Coordinates of C-alpha atoms in Angstrom, one line a residue:
M269 CA 20.4 -0.6 -11.2
A270 CA 20.7 -2.7 -8.1
S271 CA 20.0 -6.4 -7.7
F272 CA 19.5 -8.9 -4.9
V273 CA 21.4 -12.2 -4.8
I274 CA 19.6 -14.7 -2.7
E275 CA 21.0 -18.0 -1.4
G276 CA 17.9 -20.1 -0.9
G277 CA 17.1 -22.8 1.6
H278 CA 17.9 -21.0 4.8
R279 CA 15.4 -21.1 7.7
L280 CA 14.6 -17.9 9.6
N281 CA 14.4 -17.7 13.3
G282 CA 13.7 -14.8 15.7
E283 CA 11.7 -11.6 15.9
I284 CA 10.9 -9.0 13.2
H285 CA 9.2 -5.7 13.5
P286 CA 6.9 -4.4 10.7
Q287 CA 7.6 -0.9 9.3
G288 CA 5.0 1.9 9.3
A289 CA 2.3 1.4 6.7
K290 CA 3.2 2.8 3.3
N291 CA -0.4 3.2 2.1
E292 CA -1.3 5.2 5.2
V293 CA 1.7 7.5 5.5
L294 CA 1.3 8.8 1.9
Q295 CA -2.2 10.0 2.8
I296 CA -1.0 11.4 6.1
I297 CA 1.9 13.4 4.6
C298 CA -0.4 15.0 2.0
A299 CA -2.9 15.9 4.7
T300 CA -0.3 18.1 6.4
L301 CA -0.9 20.6 3.6
L302 CA -4.3 21.4 5.1
T303 CA -2.9 23.5 7.9
K304 CA -0.2 26.1 8.3
E305 CA 0.5 24.8 11.8
E306 CA 3.1 22.0 12.6
V307 CA 2.1 18.4 12.3
T308 CA 4.3 15.6 13.8
V309 CA 4.2 12.2 12.2
N310 CA 5.8 9.1 13.9
H311 CA 6.6 5.6 12.6
I312 CA 7.3 6.8 9.0
P313 CA 9.0 4.0 7.0
D314 CA 12.3 4.8 5.3
I315 CA 11.3 3.7 1.8
L316 CA 11.6 5.2 -1.7
D317 CA 8.0 6.3 -2.3
V318 CA 7.7 8.0 1.1
N319 CA 11.2 9.7 0.9
N320 CA 10.3 11.0 -2.6
L321 CA 7.0 12.5 -1.3
I322 CA 8.8 14.1 1.7
Q323 CA 11.4 15.6 -0.7
L324 CA 8.6 16.9 -3.0
M325 CA 6.9 18.5 0.1
R326 CA 10.2 20.3 0.9
E327 CA 10.4 21.6 -2.7
M328 CA 6.8 22.9 -2.4
G329 CA 7.9 25.1 0.5
V330 CA 6.9 22.9 3.4
D331 CA 9.2 23.2 6.4
V332 CA 10.2 19.5 7.0
A333 CA 12.4 18.4 9.9
K334 CA 13.5 14.9 10.9
T335 CA 13.1 14.8 14.7
G336 CA 13.8 11.1 15.4
V337 CA 14.7 7.8 13.7
D338 CA 11.2 7.6 12.1
S339 CA 9.6 10.9 13.1
Y340 CA 9.2 14.1 11.1
T341 CA 7.5 17.4 11.5
F342 CA 5.7 19.2 8.6
K343 CA 4.8 22.9 8.6
A344 CA 3.1 24.0 5.4
E345 CA 2.9 27.7 6.3
N346 CA 4.7 29.2 3.2
I347 CA 3.8 27.1 0.1
D348 CA 5.5 28.2 -3.1
L349 CA 2.4 28.4 -5.3
A350 CA 4.5 29.2 -8.4
Y351 CA 6.5 26.0 -8.0
L352 CA 3.2 24.1 -8.0
E353 CA 2.7 25.1 -11.7
S354 CA 6.2 24.4 -12.8
E355 CA 7.3 21.7 -15.2
E356 CA 9.7 20.3 -12.6
F357 CA 6.9 19.8 -10.1
L358 CA 4.7 18.1 -12.7
K359 CA 7.5 15.8 -13.8
K360 CA 8.1 14.7 -10.2
C361 CA 4.4 14.0 -9.7
S362 CA 4.4 11.8 -12.8
S363 CA 6.9 9.4 -11.2
L364 CA 5.2 9.2 -7.8
R365 CA 1.8 7.5 -7.5
G366 CA 1.1 9.0 -4.0
S367 CA 1.2 12.5 -5.5
V368 CA -2.4 12.1 -6.7
M369 CA -3.5 12.7 -3.0
L370 CA -2.1 16.3 -3.2
I371 CA -5.2 17.3 -5.2
G372 CA -7.7 17.4 -2.4
P373 CA -5.6 19.4 0.1
M374 CA -4.3 21.9 -2.5
V375 CA -7.8 22.6 -3.9
A376 CA -9.2 22.9 -0.4
R377 CA -6.6 25.3 0.9
F378 CA -5.3 27.1 -2.1
G379 CA -8.2 26.9 -4.6
K380 CA -6.1 25.3 -7.3
A381 CA -4.2 22.1 -8.1
L382 CA -2.1 21.1 -11.1
I383 CA -1.0 17.5 -11.3
S384 CA 0.4 15.2 -14.0
K385 CA -0.8 11.7 -14.5
P386 CA 0.8 9.9 -11.5
G387 CA 3.2 6.9 -12.0
G388 CA 3.8 3.9 -9.8
D389 CA 3.5 0.2 -10.4
K390 CA 2.8 -1.3 -13.8
I391 CA -0.1 -3.4 -12.7
G392 CA -2.8 -2.2 -15.1
R393 CA -5.2 0.7 -15.2
R394 CA -5.6 2.7 -12.1
R395 CA -8.2 5.3 -13.1
L396 CA -8.6 8.7 -11.4
D397 CA -12.3 9.2 -12.1
T398 CA -13.3 8.7 -8.4
H399 CA -10.8 11.4 -7.3
L400 CA -11.7 14.0 -9.9
V401 CA -15.5 13.4 -10.1
G402 CA -15.7 13.5 -6.2
I403 CA -13.9 16.8 -6.0
Q404 CA -16.0 18.1 -9.0
N405 CA -19.1 17.3 -6.9
L406 CA -17.7 19.7 -4.3
G407 CA -17.8 22.5 -6.9
A408 CA -14.4 22.4 -8.4
D409 CA -13.8 22.9 -12.2
F410 CA -11.7 20.3 -13.9
R411 CA -9.7 20.5 -17.1
Y412 CA -7.3 18.0 -18.7
D413 CA -4.5 19.3 -20.9
E414 CA -4.0 16.4 -23.2
E415 CA -0.8 17.8 -24.8
R416 CA 1.0 18.2 -21.5
G417 CA -0.8 15.3 -19.7
V418 CA -1.8 17.6 -16.9
Y419 CA -5.0 17.8 -14.8
E420 CA -6.0 21.3 -13.7
I421 CA -8.5 21.6 -10.9
T422 CA -9.7 25.0 -9.7
A423 CA -12.3 26.2 -7.1
E424 CA -13.2 29.5 -5.6
K425 CA -14.9 27.9 -2.7
L426 CA -15.7 24.2 -2.3
R427 CA -19.2 23.4 -1.1
G428 CA -20.5 20.2 0.6
A429 CA -22.5 17.7 -1.4
Y430 CA -23.9 14.2 -1.3
M431 CA -22.1 11.7 -3.4
L432 CA -22.3 8.0 -4.1
L433 CA -18.9 6.8 -5.2
D434 CA -18.7 4.4 -8.2
E435 CA -16.0 2.4 -6.5
A436 CA -14.7 2.3 -2.9
S437 CA -11.3 3.7 -3.8
V438 CA -9.0 4.2 -0.8
T439 CA -7.0 7.0 -2.3
G440 CA -10.1 8.5 -4.0
T441 CA -12.0 8.6 -0.7
A442 CA -8.9 10.1 1.0
N443 CA -8.7 12.8 -1.6
I444 CA -12.4 13.7 -1.3
V445 CA -12.3 13.7 2.5
M446 CA -9.3 16.0 2.5
A447 CA -11.1 18.4 0.2
A448 CA -14.4 18.2 2.1
V449 CA -13.0 19.1 5.5
L450 CA -12.5 22.7 4.5
A451 CA -15.6 22.9 2.2
K452 CA -18.6 25.0 3.2
G453 CA -21.5 22.9 4.5
T454 CA -21.9 19.2 4.9
T455 CA -20.5 16.4 2.6
T456 CA -21.9 12.9 2.6
I457 CA -19.8 10.2 1.0
Y458 CA -21.6 6.8 0.4
N459 CA -19.6 3.7 -0.7
A460 CA -16.6 5.3 0.9
A461 CA -13.5 3.1 1.5
C462 CA -13.2 2.2 5.2
E463 CA -9.7 0.6 5.4
P464 CA -7.8 1.1 8.6
Y465 CA -5.5 3.6 6.9
L466 CA -8.5 5.7 5.8
Q467 CA -9.8 5.5 9.4
Q468 CA -6.4 6.7 10.6
L469 CA -6.5 9.7 8.2
C470 CA -10.0 10.7 9.4
R471 CA -9.1 10.4 13.1
M472 CA -6.0 12.6 12.5
L473 CA -8.1 15.2 10.7
N474 CA -10.6 15.2 13.6
R475 CA -7.7 15.9 16.0
M476 CA -6.8 18.8 13.7
G477 CA -10.3 20.2 14.1
A478 CA -12.3 18.5 11.3
K479 CA -15.8 17.1 11.9
I480 CA -15.9 13.7 10.4
S481 CA -18.4 11.1 11.5
G482 CA -19.1 7.5 10.4
I483 CA -15.4 6.5 10.6
A484 CA -14.9 2.8 9.9
S485 CA -18.1 2.6 7.9
N486 CA -18.8 3.2 4.2
L487 CA -20.9 6.2 4.9
L488 CA -18.9 9.3 5.9
T489 CA -20.4 12.6 6.9
I490 CA -18.1 15.7 7.0
E491 CA -19.1 19.1 8.3
G492 CA -16.8 21.7 6.8
V493 CA -14.7 23.9 9.1
E494 CA -12.9 27.2 8.4
E495 CA -9.4 25.9 9.3
L496 CA -7.4 23.1 10.7
H497 CA -4.6 23.2 13.3
G498 CA -1.5 21.1 14.1
T499 CA -1.5 17.6 15.7
E500 CA 0.7 14.5 16.3
H501 CA 0.0 11.2 14.6
R502 CA 1.4 7.7 14.7
V503 CA 1.3 5.5 11.6
L504 CA 0.0 1.9 11.9
P505 CA 2.2 -1.1 11.2
D506 CA 2.1 -2.2 7.6
M507 CA -0.4 -5.0 7.2
I508 CA 1.1 -6.0 3.8
E509 CA 4.5 -6.5 5.4
V510 CA 2.9 -8.5 8.2
G511 CA 1.3 -10.8 5.7
S512 CA 4.5 -11.0 3.7
F513 CA 6.4 -12.2 6.8
I514 CA 3.7 -14.8 7.5
G515 CA 4.1 -16.2 4.0
M516 CA 7.9 -16.0 4.2
A517 CA 7.8 -18.1 7.4
A518 CA 5.6 -20.7 5.8
M519 CA 7.6 -21.0 2.6
T520 CA 10.9 -21.4 4.4
G521 CA 9.6 -23.7 7.2
S522 CA 10.7 -21.0 9.7
E523 CA 9.7 -20.1 13.3
I524 CA 9.3 -16.3 13.7
T525 CA 7.5 -13.8 15.8
I526 CA 6.2 -10.7 14.1
K527 CA 6.1 -7.9 16.8
N528 CA 3.5 -5.2 17.4
V529 CA 1.3 -5.9 14.4
S530 CA -1.9 -3.9 15.6
Y531 CA -3.8 -7.2 15.3
E532 CA -7.2 -5.6 15.5
N533 CA -6.4 -3.7 12.2
L534 CA -5.4 -6.8 10.2
G535 CA -9.0 -7.8 9.4
I536 CA -9.3 -11.0 7.4
I537 CA -5.5 -11.4 6.7
P538 CA -4.7 -13.9 9.4
E539 CA -7.7 -16.1 8.6
S540 CA -6.8 -16.0 4.9
F541 CA -3.4 -17.5 5.6
R542 CA -5.0 -20.1 7.8
R543 CA -7.2 -21.1 4.8
L544 CA -3.9 -22.0 3.1
G545 CA -3.1 -24.3 6.1
I546 CA -0.6 -22.0 7.8
K547 CA -0.6 -22.1 11.6
L548 CA -0.3 -18.8 13.4
E549 CA -1.1 -17.6 16.9
Q550 CA -1.9 -14.2 18.3
R551 CA 0.2 -13.5 21.4
G552 CA -0.8 -10.1 22.7
D553 CA -0.2 -7.8 19.8
D554 CA 2.4 -10.2 18.2
I555 CA 1.9 -13.0 15.7
Y556 CA 3.8 -16.2 16.3
V557 CA 4.3 -18.5 13.3
P558 CA 5.6 -21.9 14.2
A559 CA 7.9 -23.9 11.9
Q560 CA 5.8 -26.2 9.6
D561 CA 7.1 -28.9 7.4
S562 CA 3.8 -28.9 5.4
Y563 CA 0.6 -27.0 5.2
Q564 CA -2.7 -28.0 3.5
I565 CA -5.1 -25.8 1.6
E566 CA -8.6 -26.0 2.9
S567 CA -11.6 -26.9 0.6
F568 CA -15.0 -25.2 0.7
I569 CA -17.7 -27.1 2.7
D570 CA -19.0 -28.7 -0.5
G571 CA -15.6 -29.9 -1.4
S572 CA -14.9 -27.5 -4.2
I573 CA -11.6 -25.9 -4.8
M574 CA -10.6 -23.0 -2.5
T575 CA -10.8 -19.6 -4.1
I576 CA -9.0 -16.6 -2.6
A577 CA -10.0 -13.3 -4.0
D578 CA -9.4 -9.6 -3.3
A579 CA -12.2 -7.3 -2.2
P580 CA -12.7 -3.8 -0.7
W581 CA -12.2 -3.7 3.1
P582 CA -13.1 -5.7 5.2
G583 CA -12.3 -8.1 2.4
L584 CA -8.8 -9.2 1.5
T585 CA -6.4 -6.5 0.3
P586 CA -5.2 -7.1 -3.3
D587 CA -1.7 -6.2 -2.2
L588 CA -1.3 -9.6 -0.6
L589 CA -2.5 -11.9 -3.4
S590 CA 0.9 -12.1 -5.0
V591 CA 2.4 -13.3 -1.7
M592 CA -0.5 -15.8 -1.2
L593 CA 0.0 -17.2 -4.7
V594 CA 3.7 -17.9 -4.0
V595 CA 2.9 -19.5 -0.7
A596 CA 0.4 -21.8 -2.3
T597 CA 3.1 -23.2 -4.6
Q598 CA 4.5 -25.3 -1.7
A599 CA 1.1 -26.1 0.0
K600 CA -0.7 -29.4 -0.2
G601 CA -3.7 -29.0 -2.5
S602 CA -4.9 -26.5 -5.1
V603 CA -6.3 -23.0 -5.0
L604 CA -7.7 -20.4 -7.4
I605 CA -6.3 -16.9 -6.9
H606 CA -8.6 -14.3 -8.3
Q607 CA -7.1 -10.8 -8.6
K608 CA -10.2 -8.7 -9.5
M609 CA -8.9 -5.2 -9.2
F610 CA -5.8 -5.1 -11.4
E611 CA -5.4 -6.9 -14.7
S612 CA -1.6 -7.1 -14.9
R613 CA -0.7 -8.1 -11.4
L614 CA -0.5 -11.8 -12.1
F615 CA 1.8 -11.6 -15.1
F616 CA 4.8 -12.4 -12.8
V617 CA 3.7 -16.0 -12.5
D618 CA 5.8 -17.0 -15.6
K619 CA 8.9 -16.4 -13.4
L620 CA 7.5 -18.8 -10.8
I621 CA 6.7 -21.4 -13.5
D622 CA 10.4 -21.1 -14.7
M623 CA 11.4 -21.9 -11.1
G624 CA 9.3 -25.1 -11.2
A625 CA 5.9 -23.9 -9.8
Q626 CA 2.8 -25.5 -11.2
I627 CA 0.5 -22.6 -12.1
I628 CA -2.1 -22.2 -14.8
L629 CA -2.7 -18.6 -15.7
C630 CA -6.4 -18.7 -16.8
D631 CA -6.6 -15.1 -17.8
P632 CA -5.2 -11.7 -16.6
H633 CA -7.2 -12.0 -13.4
R634 CA -7.1 -15.7 -12.4
A635 CA -4.5 -18.3 -11.7
V636 CA -4.8 -21.9 -10.5
V637 CA -1.9 -23.0 -8.3
I638 CA -1.2 -26.7 -7.8
G639 CA 0.9 -27.0 -4.6
H640 CA 4.1 -29.1 -4.4
N641 CA 3.5 -30.0 -0.7
H642 CA 7.3 -29.4 -0.4
G643 CA 7.7 -32.5 -2.6
F644 CA 10.3 -30.6 -4.4
R645 CA 11.6 -27.1 -4.0
L646 CA 11.6 -24.3 -6.5
R647 CA 14.8 -23.7 -8.4
G648 CA 16.9 -20.7 -8.2
A649 CA 16.5 -18.3 -11.2
R650 CA 17.3 -14.9 -12.6
L651 CA 14.2 -12.7 -11.9
T652 CA 13.0 -9.2 -12.4
S653 CA 10.7 -7.3 -10.0
P654 CA 7.8 -5.8 -12.1
D655 CA 6.1 -4.1 -9.1
I656 CA 6.4 -3.7 -5.3
R657 CA 4.2 -6.7 -4.3
A658 CA 5.3 -9.1 -7.0
G659 CA 8.9 -8.1 -6.0
I660 CA 8.4 -9.3 -2.4
A661 CA 6.6 -12.4 -3.6
L662 CA 9.6 -13.3 -5.9
L663 CA 12.0 -12.6 -2.9
I664 CA 10.0 -15.1 -0.8
A665 CA 10.1 -17.7 -3.7
A666 CA 13.9 -17.2 -4.0
M667 CA 14.4 -17.6 -0.2
S668 CA 12.7 -21.0 -0.3
A669 CA 14.3 -22.1 -3.6
E670 CA 17.2 -24.5 -4.1
G671 CA 20.3 -22.7 -5.2
T672 CA 21.0 -19.1 -5.9
S673 CA 18.6 -16.5 -7.4
T674 CA 19.2 -13.0 -8.7
I675 CA 16.4 -10.4 -8.6
S676 CA 17.0 -7.2 -10.7
N677 CA 15.0 -4.0 -10.7
I678 CA 14.8 -4.1 -6.8
E679 CA 14.1 -0.4 -6.8
Q680 CA 10.5 -1.6 -7.0
I681 CA 10.9 -3.5 -3.8
D682 CA 12.7 -0.5 -2.1
R683 CA 9.6 1.6 -3.0
G684 CA 7.6 -0.3 -0.4
Y685 CA 10.0 -2.2 2.0
Q686 CA 12.5 -0.6 4.3
N687 CA 16.0 -2.2 4.5
I688 CA 14.3 -5.5 3.7
E689 CA 17.6 -7.5 3.2
G690 CA 19.1 -6.1 6.5
R691 CA 16.1 -7.1 8.6
L692 CA 15.7 -10.5 7.0
N693 CA 19.5 -11.3 7.2
A694 CA 19.3 -10.5 10.9
I695 CA 17.0 -13.5 11.4
G696 CA 18.8 -16.0 9.1
A697 CA 18.3 -15.0 5.4
R698 CA 21.2 -14.8 3.0
I699 CA 20.5 -11.8 0.8
T700 CA 23.2 -9.6 -0.8
R701 CA 22.5 -6.3 -2.5
I702 CA 24.8 -5.7 -5.5

């Protein structure tokens, strides 16, 4: 098991480029199953979750070719349907969260999908009801084999339907959209997720011949078509990584420029960091973060304590709350961090408390952070990464801390961040992988 050893207290300086968006590319790769023609995808990040999904596609019979540094072609002409029912396939699905988005394309094109309960971060319950009920609404039969822990979904022919989702799940919406594009008739999805990554998926499907309207809203209308064809697609920069770099600059008092961020797709993220007192400027499609010796958390107009909470898009993504919590530990003032969507994501704060942070964990969803205002730095410590986003938050804490820290279980960080130590060391960090 690999670890990071981080020498804290070094300022960063220079330019850094965000990788392709992990949460988008997992959807996009699954969508290539919807056609037997070739699909080219550019700006694919070299990270564990994505590489595992690409390898799974190869084993399913997809012809995958790497055509550039971050470009791949996928041709799902000859799928091994027998392999899709094998124990080996089901075992691999169970360790890969993104595998859940194979259901929609497989049912739509092949009439059947078997998938085991997907794995991923240990951040609390992540139910599949939205995925499965949505595809059931299109006419699929659903059966759960409790002994094997396997979902079996079958359909002779999917048919369009109206549905009101019980939650605006991004992956749930993606799965239903991918199933509906080949269904007979019209599908209407209300309370659909409308994140930029979902918009990207819909636009790619339209280029492949789908008929999706209402993109960027929470009401999608999909007219089913007989078949889809090939296309080329470019993945957006990862907004979570962009936010992580903003927080990293603030915590270490660094001056950095984050290049080619697709600013119009960042939503409320820049303003959320400004509420913590962090200065940042949009320069074309770049974000410039100046060096700051201190930053002060805003209060609400009535003087009450600032609350930062996650919400479905265009609200703040839950994936950045761990970073914002860490950043607040060195701010001037106090803030309530309210993580509504996952009940185990704040449990990493005990590690920050050991490092000297002043945090009150109110319950599994809420934490009050009392900022140090750089009055004293966090202390180096031995840490363990429990999930992708807490892992990067702990890395930021260690980079700002006094002394040396060790983070174990960094495979969790590798699942979501490409060559993170190499890119950060290039602009002044001191991180060693052992």
